[in-house]
Every structure is written in C-alpha cells, then in structure tokens.
Amino acid sequence: MHTIGLIVHRAGFQTLLHAVFPPECLSCRVRVASDDGLCGTCWRDTAFITGDVCDVCGVPMRGDVESGDKCDDCMRIARPWTQGRAALLYKDRGRRLVLALKHGDRHDIVRPAGRWLAQAARDILREDVVIAPVPLHWTRMVRRRYNQSALIAQAMARHLSAPYCADLLKRDRATTKLDGKSREARFAEVSGTITVQAKRSAQIEGRSVLLVDDVMTSGATLAACAEACLIAKAREVCVVTLARVAKDD
C-alpha cells in the first residue's frame, strides 16, 4: 500500500508540475505532450540514424550493405575499438541540440539523449560491459563546470541497467581544441594524452568497455581512449556517440 501511495503521490505531483510548467519541445520550445520530447516538426528535422550503418563508427551507409561492413574511412584507418554506433547525425537540429548541451547548460537534454544513446547501443552491448565517458582535462572541467559526455553516459547506463564508471579515464595533459584541424593533426594532438585511472584498472581487466562521447568527427579522441583501455587489459572496446559527423554534411 505504501508503494501504491507513493506512485499516486508522484503522479499527482507530475500532473501539478505540468499544469504550472507545460512540457516543451527540446528544440523549439513549443508545447508537446510529454517531457523529454521533440515536436513533430523538430523530430522530422533531427537526423536520427536508422537503417544500415558502418559497423565500426556508426555512420549511415547506402547500397548493398551487409552486417559488419565498414565505411571508407574505417577501411583506411585502423580503429582500436571493435564496434561503434551513433544516435544522430551532427547537422541541423541535431547539431543544435548537441551544442546546447555542450555549451548552453541545457541539462534537460541529458535524459532524452541517454535514451537515444541506449537505443543506438543495444546491438553492440556486451554482458560484461562497463560504460565510461570520454574525459575532460581538469582545466576545461573548471571552465565548463560539467562533462557533457559523462552526463549522457550516466543517463544511458541507467536506461540499459549497466555498470557505469564516471572516472575510468583521465586526461594527463590539456590539448588544444581540435576544431578545424586535419585528421592527422587531431590524432597527433591527442595521442598518449589519456590513461586509465590506476585505481580503476581492475574494474576493466578482461571486460568489455563501452566508451561514450557527444560527437565523433575523426575518431582521434575515441581512439586514444580505446587504446588506454586496451593497455589496461580491457578485453575489447566499443564506442557510442550522441552524434556523428558525416562527410556528406
């Protein structure tokens, strides 16, 4: 009876909250039917990734695609992770949502982003997985006040009921911003900058790690994180990102 009463109480509180603050579209702020939602127009303008994708980076693929196929980039570049997925393309409203989360303190995006990530990652999830975010250097953490990758990784882990380790990885030195750099420069900038926390090594030895980041462009940062996990004797690494930059964009 106590549990039923608590559920009723929460439902009543939620109804009252919606009466005072009606649910709004995450993107355009028009009223919608439920929390964590996009209106019909914004949903259509958000490029969620569905259908055939590269098995390694999650970018959409066209044509006669078979399970396990790789895109051209992943054919040319040795990726230290096994499989990868992404929830949406980094363009249009999807790009604006990512930037709002990253730079605009839009923490209301975290919960739906976690749900989108969970849906994208389900087919690459291992039973012995540990979910971990791409880390920020402490100087950038001080400026930004939060790590958006950690927020969405934790939300995804809740949806998947999977183990989550917020501080598995650390950046040993600050790097310059990667925006505008060539692929080669990006890989050179982050190489050797990320390691597994010594106190966390035992948690991933012989296990699978699922790395989470907000955006994948070249894959340089994810590669550095994956290499650090493998050095720490993780059995394998997979990756999932909220958004994926695609060449066609």
mmCIF file of C-alpha atoms in Angstrom:
data_model
loop_
_atom_site.group_PDB
_atom_site.id
_atom_site.type_symbol
_atom_site.label_atom_id
_atom_site.label_comp_id
_atom_site.label_asym_id
_atom_site.label_seq_id
_atom_site.Cartn_x
_atom_site.Cartn_y
_atom_site.Cartn_z
ATOM 1 C CA MET A 1 0.000 0.000 0.000
ATOM 2 C CA HIS A 2 2.861 2.346 0.804
ATOM 3 C CA THR A 3 4.336 1.793 -2.671
ATOM 4 C CA ILE A 4 0.990 2.412 -4.390
ATOM 5 C CA GLY A 5 0.507 5.579 -2.368
ATOM 6 C CA LEU A 6 3.952 6.799 -3.349
ATOM 7 C CA ILE A 7 3.237 6.184 -7.042
ATOM 8 C CA VAL A 8 -0.072 8.052 -6.781
ATOM 9 C CA HIS A 9 1.659 10.910 -4.956
ATOM 10 C CA ARG A 10 4.342 11.185 -7.643
ATOM 11 C CA ALA A 11 1.767 11.044 -10.423
ATOM 12 C CA GLY A 12 -0.195 13.840 -8.765
ATOM 13 C CA PHE A 13 2.930 15.936 -8.348
ATOM 14 C CA GLN A 14 3.835 15.384 -12.008
ATOM 15 C CA THR A 15 0.341 16.482 -13.085
ATOM 16 C CA LEU A 16 0.622 19.627 -10.967
ATOM 17 C CA LEU A 17 4.088 20.345 -12.332
ATOM 18 C CA HIS A 18 2.848 20.025 -15.916
ATOM 19 C CA ALA A 19 -0.034 22.372 -15.133
ATOM 20 C CA VAL A 20 2.430 25.034 -13.971
ATOM 21 C CA PHE A 21 5.221 24.230 -16.453
ATOM 22 C CA PRO A 22 3.748 22.505 -19.521
ATOM 23 C CA PRO A 23 6.184 20.182 -21.359
ATOM 24 C CA GLU A 24 8.063 21.889 -24.180
ATOM 25 C CA CYS A 25 9.878 20.683 -27.273
ATOM 26 C CA LEU A 26 13.575 20.335 -26.513
ATOM 27 C CA SER A 27 14.451 22.267 -29.647
ATOM 28 C CA CYS A 28 11.869 24.952 -30.469
ATOM 29 C CA ARG A 29 10.108 25.162 -27.080
ATOM 30 C CA VAL A 30 6.547 24.733 -28.374
ATOM 31 C CA ARG A 31 4.265 22.719 -26.111
ATOM 32 C CA VAL A 32 4.380 18.946 -26.514
ATOM 33 C CA ALA A 33 2.513 16.036 -24.975
ATOM 34 C CA SER A 34 5.251 14.745 -22.672
ATOM 35 C CA ASP A 35 8.599 15.605 -21.129
ATOM 36 C CA ASP A 36 11.866 14.874 -22.973
ATOM 37 C CA GLY A 37 10.200 15.174 -26.342
ATOM 38 C CA LEU A 38 10.536 16.865 -29.701
ATOM 39 C CA CYS A 39 7.580 18.296 -31.565
ATOM 40 C CA GLY A 40 6.666 16.673 -34.864
ATOM 41 C CA THR A 41 8.478 19.281 -36.954
ATOM 42 C CA CYS A 42 11.696 19.136 -34.926
ATOM 43 C CA TRP A 43 11.618 15.338 -34.870
ATOM 44 C CA ARG A 44 11.483 15.320 -38.682
ATOM 45 C CA ASP A 45 14.343 17.839 -38.832
ATOM 46 C CA THR A 46 16.553 15.836 -36.468
ATOM 47 C CA ALA A 47 18.612 13.306 -38.425
ATOM 48 C CA PHE A 48 18.321 10.198 -36.264
ATOM 49 C CA ILE A 49 20.464 7.389 -37.627
ATOM 50 C CA THR A 50 18.471 4.333 -38.658
ATOM 51 C CA GLY A 51 18.971 1.537 -41.132
ATOM 52 C CA ASP A 52 22.350 0.334 -42.388
ATOM 53 C CA VAL A 53 25.426 1.791 -40.713
ATOM 54 C CA CYS A 54 29.169 1.260 -40.643
ATOM 55 C CA ASP A 55 29.759 -1.394 -38.001
ATOM 56 C CA VAL A 56 32.801 0.442 -36.664
ATOM 57 C CA CYS A 57 31.805 4.112 -36.467
ATOM 58 C CA GLY A 58 28.013 4.120 -36.926
ATOM 59 C CA VAL A 59 27.853 6.431 -39.929
ATOM 60 C CA PRO A 60 24.933 5.664 -42.298
ATOM 61 C CA MET A 61 25.785 3.567 -45.357
ATOM 62 C CA ARG A 62 23.949 3.240 -48.645
ATOM 63 C CA GLY A 63 23.718 0.479 -51.193
ATOM 64 C CA ASP A 64 24.126 -3.239 -50.647
ATOM 65 C CA VAL A 65 25.272 -3.296 -47.035
ATOM 66 C CA GLU A 66 25.905 -6.493 -45.092
ATOM 67 C CA SER A 67 26.327 -6.985 -41.359
ATOM 68 C CA GLY A 68 29.824 -5.999 -40.280
ATOM 69 C CA ASP A 69 30.557 -3.776 -43.293
ATOM 70 C CA LYS A 70 32.813 -0.747 -42.829
ATOM 71 C CA CYS A 71 32.675 2.732 -44.352
ATOM 72 C CA ASP A 72 35.563 4.026 -46.472
ATOM 73 C CA ASP A 73 37.152 5.867 -43.541
ATOM 74 C CA CYS A 74 37.114 2.804 -41.317
ATOM 75 C CA MET A 75 38.575 0.721 -44.147
ATOM 76 C CA ARG A 76 41.533 3.130 -44.324
ATOM 77 C CA ILE A 77 42.023 3.922 -40.640
ATOM 78 C CA ALA A 78 42.858 1.263 -38.063
ATOM 79 C CA ARG A 79 40.333 1.729 -35.255
ATOM 80 C CA PRO A 80 41.347 0.332 -31.856
ATOM 81 C CA TRP A 81 37.721 -0.383 -30.973
ATOM 82 C CA THR A 82 35.553 -3.276 -32.193
ATOM 83 C CA GLN A 83 32.167 -1.708 -32.987
ATOM 84 C CA GLY A 84 30.619 1.744 -32.881
ATOM 85 C CA ARG A 85 27.219 3.396 -33.120
ATOM 86 C CA ALA A 86 25.766 6.925 -33.094
ATOM 87 C CA ALA A 87 22.273 8.186 -32.346
ATOM 88 C CA LEU A 88 22.029 11.048 -34.844
ATOM 89 C CA LEU A 89 23.914 12.984 -37.478
ATOM 90 C CA TYR A 90 25.699 16.144 -36.425
ATOM 91 C CA LYS A 91 23.677 18.570 -38.531
ATOM 92 C CA ASP A 92 20.595 20.774 -38.445
ATOM 93 C CA ARG A 93 18.581 20.434 -35.223
ATOM 94 C CA GLY A 94 20.705 17.535 -34.061
ATOM 95 C CA ARG A 95 23.794 19.738 -34.142
ATOM 96 C CA ARG A 96 21.978 22.500 -32.273
ATOM 97 C CA LEU A 97 20.873 20.078 -29.570
ATOM 98 C CA VAL A 98 24.444 18.834 -29.079
ATOM 99 C CA LEU A 99 25.828 22.372 -28.892
ATOM 100 C CA ALA A 100 23.087 23.422 -26.473
ATOM 101 C CA LEU A 101 24.016 20.525 -24.207
ATOM 102 C CA LYS A 102 27.745 21.155 -24.556
ATOM 103 C CA HIS A 103 27.886 24.916 -24.195
ATOM 104 C CA GLY A 104 24.423 26.085 -23.186
ATOM 105 C CA ASP A 105 23.856 24.361 -19.837
ATOM 106 C CA ARG A 106 20.852 22.561 -21.336
ATOM 107 C CA HIS A 107 20.787 19.681 -18.906
ATOM 108 C CA ASP A 108 17.180 18.976 -19.855
ATOM 109 C CA ILE A 109 18.615 17.321 -22.978
ATOM 110 C CA VAL A 110 20.549 14.749 -20.922
ATOM 111 C CA ARG A 111 17.721 12.322 -20.202
ATOM 112 C CA PRO A 112 16.376 12.030 -23.771
ATOM 113 C CA ALA A 113 19.948 11.892 -25.084
ATOM 114 C CA GLY A 114 20.585 8.963 -22.757
ATOM 115 C CA ARG A 115 17.527 7.224 -24.150
ATOM 116 C CA TRP A 116 18.625 7.813 -27.757
ATOM 117 C CA LEU A 117 22.118 6.526 -26.965
ATOM 118 C CA ALA A 118 20.719 3.421 -25.277
ATOM 119 C CA GLN A 119 18.650 2.626 -28.336
ATOM 120 C CA ALA A 120 21.653 3.101 -30.631
ATOM 121 C CA ALA A 121 23.956 0.967 -28.479
ATOM 122 C CA ARG A 122 21.734 -2.024 -27.720
ATOM 123 C CA ASP A 123 23.025 -4.225 -30.537
ATOM 124 C CA ILE A 124 26.685 -3.757 -29.538
ATOM 125 C CA LEU A 125 26.179 -4.157 -25.794
ATOM 126 C CA ARG A 126 28.150 -6.940 -24.099
ATOM 127 C CA GLU A 127 27.035 -8.751 -20.946
ATOM 128 C CA ASP A 128 30.208 -7.819 -19.037
ATOM 129 C CA VAL A 129 30.267 -4.188 -20.169
ATOM 130 C CA VAL A 130 31.497 -1.188 -18.213
ATOM 131 C CA ILE A 131 30.223 2.156 -19.554
ATOM 132 C CA ALA A 132 32.602 5.115 -19.324
ATOM 133 C CA PRO A 133 32.679 8.668 -20.715
ATOM 134 C CA VAL A 134 35.429 10.395 -22.645
ATOM 135 C CA PRO A 135 37.109 12.587 -20.002
ATOM 136 C CA LEU A 136 37.787 16.313 -19.901
ATOM 137 C CA HIS A 137 41.076 17.723 -18.661
ATOM 138 C CA TRP A 138 40.569 19.312 -15.236
ATOM 139 C CA THR A 139 41.266 22.811 -16.586
ATOM 140 C CA ARG A 140 38.475 22.502 -19.119
ATOM 141 C CA MET A 141 36.219 20.957 -16.498
ATOM 142 C CA VAL A 142 36.726 24.028 -14.311
ATOM 143 C CA ARG A 143 35.749 26.339 -17.180
ATOM 144 C CA ARG A 144 32.764 24.310 -18.369
ATOM 145 C CA ARG A 145 31.667 23.069 -14.899
ATOM 146 C CA TYR A 146 30.448 19.715 -16.229
ATOM 147 C CA ASN A 147 31.392 16.971 -18.665
ATOM 148 C CA GLN A 148 28.516 16.548 -21.097
ATOM 149 C CA SER A 149 29.811 13.115 -22.145
ATOM 150 C CA ALA A 150 29.669 11.947 -18.539
ATOM 151 C CA LEU A 151 26.105 13.208 -18.126
ATOM 152 C CA ILE A 152 24.774 11.394 -21.193
ATOM 153 C CA ALA A 153 26.830 8.263 -20.446
ATOM 154 C CA GLN A 154 25.304 8.019 -16.981
ATOM 155 C CA ALA A 155 21.800 8.565 -18.380
ATOM 156 C CA MET A 156 22.397 5.846 -20.980
ATOM 157 C CA ALA A 157 23.721 3.445 -18.343
ATOM 158 C CA ARG A 158 20.516 3.932 -16.330
ATOM 159 C CA HIS A 159 18.380 3.062 -19.362
ATOM 160 C CA LEU A 160 20.461 -0.051 -20.016
ATOM 161 C CA SER A 161 20.799 -1.015 -16.324
ATOM 162 C CA ALA A 162 24.527 -1.357 -16.980
ATOM 163 C CA PRO A 163 27.574 -0.592 -14.792
ATOM 164 C CA TYR A 164 28.892 2.951 -15.120
ATOM 165 C CA CYS A 165 32.315 4.321 -14.156
ATOM 166 C CA ALA A 166 32.498 8.115 -14.341
ATOM 167 C CA ASP A 167 36.235 8.396 -13.661
ATOM 168 C CA LEU A 168 37.633 5.390 -15.515
ATOM 169 C CA LEU A 169 39.754 7.597 -17.774
ATOM 170 C CA LYS A 170 41.743 10.773 -17.250
ATOM 171 C CA ARG A 171 43.492 13.288 -19.468
ATOM 172 C CA ASP A 172 47.109 13.634 -18.394
ATOM 173 C CA ARG A 173 47.613 16.907 -20.249
ATOM 174 C CA ALA A 174 45.402 19.547 -21.766
ATOM 175 C CA THR A 175 45.083 19.611 -25.540
ATOM 176 C CA THR A 176 44.228 22.435 -27.879
ATOM 177 C CA LYS A 177 40.787 22.474 -29.471
ATOM 178 C CA LEU A 178 40.528 20.033 -32.363
ATOM 179 C CA ASP A 179 38.033 22.080 -34.389
ATOM 180 C CA GLY A 180 39.464 22.980 -37.777
ATOM 181 C CA LYS A 181 42.460 20.630 -37.509
ATOM 182 C CA SER A 182 43.210 17.984 -40.111
ATOM 183 C CA ARG A 183 42.676 14.317 -39.292
ATOM 184 C CA GLU A 184 46.433 13.807 -38.907
ATOM 185 C CA ALA A 185 46.745 16.813 -36.594
ATOM 186 C CA ARG A 186 43.842 15.601 -34.461
ATOM 187 C CA PHE A 187 45.406 12.186 -33.930
ATOM 188 C CA ALA A 188 48.807 13.714 -33.163
ATOM 189 C CA GLU A 189 47.297 16.165 -30.666
ATOM 190 C CA VAL A 190 45.548 13.540 -28.527
ATOM 191 C CA SER A 191 47.998 10.658 -28.870
ATOM 192 C CA GLY A 192 49.143 9.435 -25.459
ATOM 193 C CA THR A 193 47.163 12.047 -23.524
ATOM 194 C CA ILE A 194 44.576 9.710 -21.981
ATOM 195 C CA THR A 195 45.122 6.901 -19.477
ATOM 196 C CA VAL A 196 43.070 4.658 -17.220
ATOM 197 C CA GLN A 197 42.984 5.714 -13.582
ATOM 198 C CA ALA A 198 45.245 3.316 -11.661
ATOM 199 C CA LYS A 199 42.527 2.704 -9.069
ATOM 200 C CA ARG A 200 40.099 1.659 -11.840
ATOM 201 C CA SER A 201 42.282 -0.745 -13.833
ATOM 202 C CA ALA A 202 40.985 -3.829 -12.050
ATOM 203 C CA GLN A 203 37.392 -2.912 -12.992
ATOM 204 C CA ILE A 204 38.020 -3.370 -16.711
ATOM 205 C CA GLU A 205 40.673 -6.079 -16.871
ATOM 206 C CA GLY A 206 39.270 -8.840 -19.062
ATOM 207 C CA ARG A 207 35.984 -6.972 -19.581
ATOM 208 C CA SER A 208 34.329 -5.012 -22.365
ATOM 209 C CA VAL A 209 34.296 -1.204 -22.191
ATOM 210 C CA LEU A 210 31.687 0.963 -23.919
ATOM 211 C CA LEU A 211 33.016 4.499 -24.397
ATOM 212 C CA VAL A 212 30.582 7.404 -24.702
ATOM 213 C CA ASP A 213 31.193 10.812 -26.287
ATOM 214 C CA ASP A 214 28.982 13.616 -27.547
ATOM 215 C CA VAL A 215 30.351 13.850 -31.112
ATOM 216 C CA MET A 216 32.633 11.774 -33.323
ATOM 217 C CA THR A 217 34.464 13.573 -36.116
ATOM 218 C CA SER A 218 37.758 11.884 -36.984
ATOM 219 C CA GLY A 219 37.641 9.449 -34.079
ATOM 220 C CA ALA A 220 41.003 10.608 -32.692
ATOM 221 C CA THR A 221 39.838 11.158 -29.110
ATOM 222 C CA LEU A 222 37.893 7.900 -29.004
ATOM 223 C CA ALA A 223 40.939 6.101 -30.396
ATOM 224 C CA ALA A 224 43.141 7.499 -27.624
ATOM 225 C CA CYS A 225 40.578 6.394 -25.021
ATOM 226 C CA ALA A 226 40.217 2.932 -26.545
ATOM 227 C CA GLU A 227 43.984 2.442 -26.662
ATOM 228 C CA ALA A 228 44.234 3.396 -22.988
ATOM 229 C CA CYS A 229 41.598 0.799 -22.087
ATOM 230 C CA LEU A 230 43.337 -1.919 -24.088
ATOM 231 C CA ILE A 231 46.677 -1.078 -22.465
ATOM 232 C CA ALA A 232 44.897 -1.554 -19.120
ATOM 233 C CA LYS A 233 43.903 -5.056 -20.352
ATOM 234 C CA ALA A 234 40.287 -4.492 -21.264
ATOM 235 C CA ARG A 235 39.131 -7.428 -23.412
ATOM 236 C CA GLU A 236 37.641 -5.152 -26.046
ATOM 237 C CA VAL A 237 36.272 -1.642 -26.535
ATOM 238 C CA CYS A 238 33.150 -0.414 -28.315
ATOM 239 C CA VAL A 239 32.048 3.202 -28.752
ATOM 240 C CA VAL A 240 28.781 5.125 -28.988
ATOM 241 C CA THR A 241 28.285 8.834 -29.609
ATOM 242 C CA LEU A 242 25.281 11.089 -29.463
ATOM 243 C CA ALA A 243 26.138 12.478 -32.887
ATOM 244 C CA ARG A 244 28.344 11.528 -35.836
ATOM 245 C CA VAL A 245 29.836 13.934 -38.358
ATOM 246 C CA ALA A 246 29.316 12.588 -41.875
ATOM 247 C CA LYS A 247 31.265 13.669 -44.951
ATOM 248 C CA ASP A 248 28.137 14.404 -46.946
ATOM 249 C CA ASP A 249 27.273 17.154 -44.469
#
